[in-house]
């Protein structure tokens, strides 16, 4: 059984999308993370070195979203999961990538993709 650390609502501005205007103009993406990890060592030591530093993780995730434009949110979500799993204490990562301004000709509130990756299937 692992504990869960959540960081939600990470706003990023990036140039992903299949349409030229999306890559040219860019748009807001929002990331929600839930990470599975064992926090007992950190609780016992009260030392940041014994847990995932969610401040630096958030900066790394934001940088990963904002670099190298791609067509699909699936690609970006996988990129984010890979960043989360770089820390060996993270057993699994659930990533939700929101694209609230997706170019859809309908009234809607959000487009979101959620993926879950574990240390064993990060590259699957």
PDB file of C-alpha atoms in Angstrom:
ATOM      1  CA  UNK A   1       0.000   0.000   0.000  1.00  0.00           C
ATOM      2  CA  UNK A   2       1.390   3.395  -0.930  1.00  0.00           C
ATOM      3  CA  UNK A   3       0.518   6.880   0.194  1.00  0.00           C
ATOM      4  CA  UNK A   4      -0.699   9.466  -2.304  1.00  0.00           C
ATOM      5  CA  UNK A   5       0.730  12.917  -2.934  1.00  0.00           C
ATOM      6  CA  UNK A   6      -1.395  15.196  -5.124  1.00  0.00           C
ATOM      7  CA  UNK A   7      -0.458  18.427  -6.857  1.00  0.00           C
ATOM      8  CA  UNK A   8      -3.367  19.834  -8.850  1.00  0.00           C
ATOM      9  CA  UNK A   9      -4.014  22.762 -11.127  1.00  0.00           C
ATOM     10  CA  UNK A  10      -0.476  23.269 -12.463  1.00  0.00           C
ATOM     11  CA  UNK A  11      -0.986  25.859 -15.209  1.00  0.00           C
ATOM     12  CA  UNK A  12       1.299  25.764 -18.226  1.00  0.00           C
ATOM     13  CA  UNK A  13       1.323  27.656 -21.507  1.00  0.00           C
ATOM     14  CA  UNK A  14       2.428  25.548 -24.454  1.00  0.00           C
ATOM     15  CA  UNK A  15       2.142  25.126 -28.208  1.00  0.00           C
ATOM     16  CA  UNK A  16       0.803  21.575 -28.590  1.00  0.00           C
ATOM     17  CA  UNK A  17      -1.912  20.560 -31.022  1.00  0.00           C
ATOM     18  CA  UNK A  18      -2.596  19.145 -34.450  1.00  0.00           C
ATOM     19  CA  UNK A  19      -3.542  22.507 -35.967  1.00  0.00           C
ATOM     20  CA  UNK A  20      -0.984  25.078 -37.108  1.00  0.00           C
ATOM     21  CA  UNK A  21      -2.691  27.869 -35.148  1.00  0.00           C
ATOM     22  CA  UNK A  22      -2.360  25.850 -31.921  1.00  0.00           C
ATOM     23  CA  UNK A  23       1.371  25.534 -32.420  1.00  0.00           C
ATOM     24  CA  UNK A  24       1.668  29.183 -33.450  1.00  0.00           C
ATOM     25  CA  UNK A  25      -0.543  30.848 -30.811  1.00  0.00           C
ATOM     26  CA  UNK A  26      -0.282  28.377 -27.946  1.00  0.00           C
ATOM     27  CA  UNK A  27      -2.810  27.790 -25.179  1.00  0.00           C
ATOM     28  CA  UNK A  28      -3.176  26.929 -21.520  1.00  0.00           C
ATOM     29  CA  UNK A  29      -2.788  23.355 -20.316  1.00  0.00           C
ATOM     30  CA  UNK A  30      -3.487  22.301 -16.731  1.00  0.00           C
ATOM     31  CA  UNK A  31      -1.865  19.311 -15.014  1.00  0.00           C
ATOM     32  CA  UNK A  32      -3.100  17.309 -12.044  1.00  0.00           C
ATOM     33  CA  UNK A  33      -0.704  14.807 -10.483  1.00  0.00           C
ATOM     34  CA  UNK A  34      -1.254  12.003  -8.009  1.00  0.00           C
ATOM     35  CA  UNK A  35       1.867  10.090  -7.027  1.00  0.00           C
ATOM     36  CA  UNK A  36       2.069   6.842  -5.109  1.00  0.00           C
ATOM     37  CA  UNK A  37       4.949   6.748  -2.636  1.00  0.00           C
ATOM     38  CA  UNK A  38       5.785   5.604   0.849  1.00  0.00           C
ATOM     39  CA  UNK A  39       6.004   8.653   3.108  1.00  0.00           C
ATOM     40  CA  UNK A  40       6.897   6.850   6.337  1.00  0.00           C
ATOM     41  CA  UNK A  41      10.627   7.689   6.155  1.00  0.00           C
ATOM     42  CA  UNK A  42       9.868  11.383   5.683  1.00  0.00           C
ATOM     43  CA  UNK A  43       7.336  11.359   8.507  1.00  0.00           C
ATOM     44  CA  UNK A  44       9.872   9.783  10.843  1.00  0.00           C
ATOM     45  CA  UNK A  45      12.789  12.052   9.908  1.00  0.00           C
ATOM     46  CA  UNK A  46      10.878  15.272   9.131  1.00  0.00           C
ATOM     47  CA  UNK A  47      13.491  15.801   6.408  1.00  0.00           C
ATOM     48  CA  UNK A  48      12.667  16.952   2.879  1.00  0.00           C
ATOM     49  CA  UNK A  49      15.443  14.735   1.519  1.00  0.00           C
ATOM     50  CA  UNK A  50      13.364  11.695   2.505  1.00  0.00           C
ATOM     51  CA  UNK A  51      10.413  12.509   0.262  1.00  0.00           C
ATOM     52  CA  UNK A  52       9.470  13.898  -3.137  1.00  0.00           C
ATOM     53  CA  UNK A  53      10.057  17.638  -3.270  1.00  0.00           C
ATOM     54  CA  UNK A  54       6.787  18.705  -4.851  1.00  0.00           C
ATOM     55  CA  UNK A  55       8.089  22.224  -5.467  1.00  0.00           C
ATOM     56  CA  UNK A  56      10.907  21.106  -7.727  1.00  0.00           C
ATOM     57  CA  UNK A  57       8.717  18.369  -9.247  1.00  0.00           C
ATOM     58  CA  UNK A  58       6.139  20.994 -10.215  1.00  0.00           C
ATOM     59  CA  UNK A  59       8.838  23.111 -11.878  1.00  0.00           C
ATOM     60  CA  UNK A  60      10.126  20.056 -13.774  1.00  0.00           C
ATOM     61  CA  UNK A  61       6.619  19.101 -14.933  1.00  0.00           C
ATOM     62  CA  UNK A  62       5.892  22.657 -16.060  1.00  0.00           C
ATOM     63  CA  UNK A  63       9.155  22.724 -18.036  1.00  0.00           C
ATOM     64  CA  UNK A  64       8.336  19.356 -19.630  1.00  0.00           C
ATOM     65  CA  UNK A  65       4.914  20.583 -20.771  1.00  0.00           C
ATOM     66  CA  UNK A  66       6.219  23.881 -22.115  1.00  0.00           C
ATOM     67  CA  UNK A  67       9.074  22.469 -24.249  1.00  0.00           C
ATOM     68  CA  UNK A  68       9.096  20.796 -27.659  1.00  0.00           C
ATOM     69  CA  UNK A  69       5.606  21.139 -29.188  1.00  0.00           C
ATOM     70  CA  UNK A  70       3.893  17.900 -30.211  1.00  0.00           C
ATOM     71  CA  UNK A  71       0.538  17.072 -31.765  1.00  0.00           C
ATOM     72  CA  UNK A  72      -1.171  14.957 -29.105  1.00  0.00           C
ATOM     73  CA  UNK A  73      -1.999  15.359 -25.422  1.00  0.00           C
ATOM     74  CA  UNK A  74      -1.215  11.643 -25.099  1.00  0.00           C
ATOM     75  CA  UNK A  75       2.424  12.428 -25.881  1.00  0.00           C
ATOM     76  CA  UNK A  76       2.534  15.271 -23.351  1.00  0.00           C
ATOM     77  CA  UNK A  77       0.877  13.177 -20.630  1.00  0.00           C
ATOM     78  CA  UNK A  78       3.447  10.407 -21.118  1.00  0.00           C
ATOM     79  CA  UNK A  79       6.239  12.988 -20.939  1.00  0.00           C
ATOM     80  CA  UNK A  80       4.859  14.196 -17.602  1.00  0.00           C
ATOM     81  CA  UNK A  81       4.590  10.651 -16.207  1.00  0.00           C
ATOM     82  CA  UNK A  82       8.195   9.999 -17.217  1.00  0.00           C
ATOM     83  CA  UNK A  83       9.306  13.085 -15.266  1.00  0.00           C
ATOM     84  CA  UNK A  84       7.391  11.943 -12.178  1.00  0.00           C
ATOM     85  CA  UNK A  85       8.921   8.467 -12.311  1.00  0.00           C
ATOM     86  CA  UNK A  86      12.474   9.821 -12.423  1.00  0.00           C
ATOM     87  CA  UNK A  87      12.383   9.843  -8.612  1.00  0.00           C
ATOM     88  CA  UNK A  88      12.843   6.215  -7.574  1.00  0.00           C
ATOM     89  CA  UNK A  89      10.568   6.734  -4.549  1.00  0.00           C
ATOM     90  CA  UNK A  90       7.577   7.257  -6.855  1.00  0.00           C
ATOM     91  CA  UNK A  91       5.916   3.862  -7.319  1.00  0.00           C
ATOM     92  CA  UNK A  92       3.258   5.107  -9.741  1.00  0.00           C
ATOM     93  CA  UNK A  93       2.014   8.368 -11.229  1.00  0.00           C
ATOM     94  CA  UNK A  94      -1.507   9.323 -12.274  1.00  0.00           C
ATOM     95  CA  UNK A  95      -1.412  12.290 -14.634  1.00  0.00           C
ATOM     96  CA  UNK A  96      -4.430  14.235 -15.813  1.00  0.00           C
ATOM     97  CA  UNK A  97      -3.720  16.707 -18.587  1.00  0.00           C
ATOM     98  CA  UNK A  98      -6.462  19.253 -19.214  1.00  0.00           C
ATOM     99  CA  UNK A  99      -6.777  21.155 -22.480  1.00  0.00           C
ATOM    100  CA  UNK A 100      -9.608  23.557 -21.607  1.00  0.00           C
ATOM    101  CA  UNK A 101      -9.356  25.576 -24.818  1.00  0.00           C
ATOM    102  CA  UNK A 102      -9.232  22.676 -27.277  1.00  0.00           C
ATOM    103  CA  UNK A 103     -10.548  23.704 -30.701  1.00  0.00           C
ATOM    104  CA  UNK A 104     -13.915  21.944 -30.587  1.00  0.00           C
ATOM    105  CA  UNK A 105     -16.962  23.373 -32.315  1.00  0.00           C
ATOM    106  CA  UNK A 106     -19.325  22.786 -29.384  1.00  0.00           C
ATOM    107  CA  UNK A 107     -19.994  24.063 -25.917  1.00  0.00           C
ATOM    108  CA  UNK A 108     -17.936  22.063 -23.402  1.00  0.00           C
ATOM    109  CA  UNK A 109     -16.091  22.703 -20.172  1.00  0.00           C
ATOM    110  CA  UNK A 110     -12.902  20.672 -20.543  1.00  0.00           C
ATOM    111  CA  UNK A 111     -10.955  18.052 -22.445  1.00  0.00           C
ATOM    112  CA  UNK A 112      -8.832  15.887 -20.175  1.00  0.00           C
ATOM    113  CA  UNK A 113      -6.741  12.755 -20.523  1.00  0.00           C
ATOM    114  CA  UNK A 114      -5.785  10.707 -17.471  1.00  0.00           C
ATOM    115  CA  UNK A 115      -3.027   8.109 -17.594  1.00  0.00           C
ATOM    116  CA  UNK A 116      -1.496   5.968 -14.867  1.00  0.00           C
ATOM    117  CA  UNK A 117       2.047   4.692 -15.174  1.00  0.00           C
ATOM    118  CA  UNK A 118       4.007   2.520 -12.772  1.00  0.00           C
ATOM    119  CA  UNK A 119       7.695   1.972 -12.552  1.00  0.00           C
ATOM    120  CA  UNK A 120       7.252  -1.293 -14.498  1.00  0.00           C
ATOM    121  CA  UNK A 121       5.159   0.133 -17.365  1.00  0.00           C
ATOM    122  CA  UNK A 122       6.478   3.662 -17.809  1.00  0.00           C
ATOM    123  CA  UNK A 123       7.771   2.859 -21.286  1.00  0.00           C
ATOM    124  CA  UNK A 124       4.979   0.445 -22.305  1.00  0.00           C
TER     125      UNK A 124
END
